[in-house]
Amino acid sequence: MGNLIKINMYVERKKANNNLINIMKIEENILNYNEWLEKNQREDKIENYEKFLQAQ
């Protein structure tokens, strides 16, 4: 899944909570997601990214 999709999903989630968007936080979020994928042996799919965002 492309990083642009991940960024858009992250931004949409933050907009719903009326929070400011921090680019550094987005980069950190994607790095943490990639580590989470490796640790949990999962594929990079939209469904898994949604689960990751909800778990945060």
Coordinates of C-alpha atoms in Angstrom, one line a residue:
M1 CA 0.0 0.0 0.0
G2 CA 1.4 3.4 -0.9
N3 CA 2.5 6.0 1.6
L4 CA 0.1 8.6 0.1
I5 CA -2.9 6.3 1.1
K6 CA -1.5 5.9 4.6
I7 CA -1.0 9.7 4.9
N8 CA -4.6 10.4 3.7
M9 CA -6.0 7.8 6.1
Y10 CA -4.0 9.2 9.0
V11 CA -5.1 12.8 8.2
E12 CA -8.8 11.8 7.9
R13 CA -8.6 10.1 11.3
K14 CA -7.0 13.2 12.8
K15 CA -9.6 15.6 11.2
A16 CA -12.3 13.6 12.8
N17 CA -10.8 14.3 16.2
N18 CA -10.1 18.0 15.3
N19 CA -6.4 17.6 15.9
L20 CA -3.6 19.4 14.1
I21 CA -1.6 17.4 11.6
N22 CA 2.2 17.1 12.2
I23 CA 4.3 15.8 9.3
M24 CA 7.0 14.4 11.6
K25 CA 4.3 12.5 13.4
I26 CA 3.0 11.0 10.1
E27 CA 6.6 9.8 9.3
E28 CA 6.9 8.3 12.7
N29 CA 3.5 6.6 12.4
I30 CA 4.5 5.0 9.1
L31 CA 7.8 3.8 10.5
N32 CA 6.0 2.3 13.5
Y33 CA 3.5 0.7 11.2
N34 CA 6.2 -1.0 9.2
E35 CA 7.8 -2.3 12.4
W36 CA 4.4 -3.5 13.5
L37 CA 3.9 -5.4 10.2
E38 CA 7.2 -7.2 10.6
K39 CA 6.6 -8.1 14.3
N40 CA 3.1 -9.4 13.6
Q41 CA 4.0 -11.0 10.2
R42 CA 1.2 -9.2 8.4
E43 CA 0.9 -7.9 4.8
D44 CA 0.7 -4.2 4.0
K45 CA -3.0 -3.9 3.3
I46 CA -5.5 -1.2 4.1
E47 CA -7.4 -3.4 6.6
N48 CA -4.2 -3.9 8.6
Y49 CA -3.4 -0.2 8.6
E50 CA -6.9 0.6 9.9
K51 CA -6.3 -1.9 12.7
F52 CA -3.0 -0.3 13.5
L53 CA -4.5 3.2 13.6
Q54 CA -7.3 2.0 15.9
A55 CA -4.8 0.3 18.3
Q56 CA -2.8 3.5 18.8

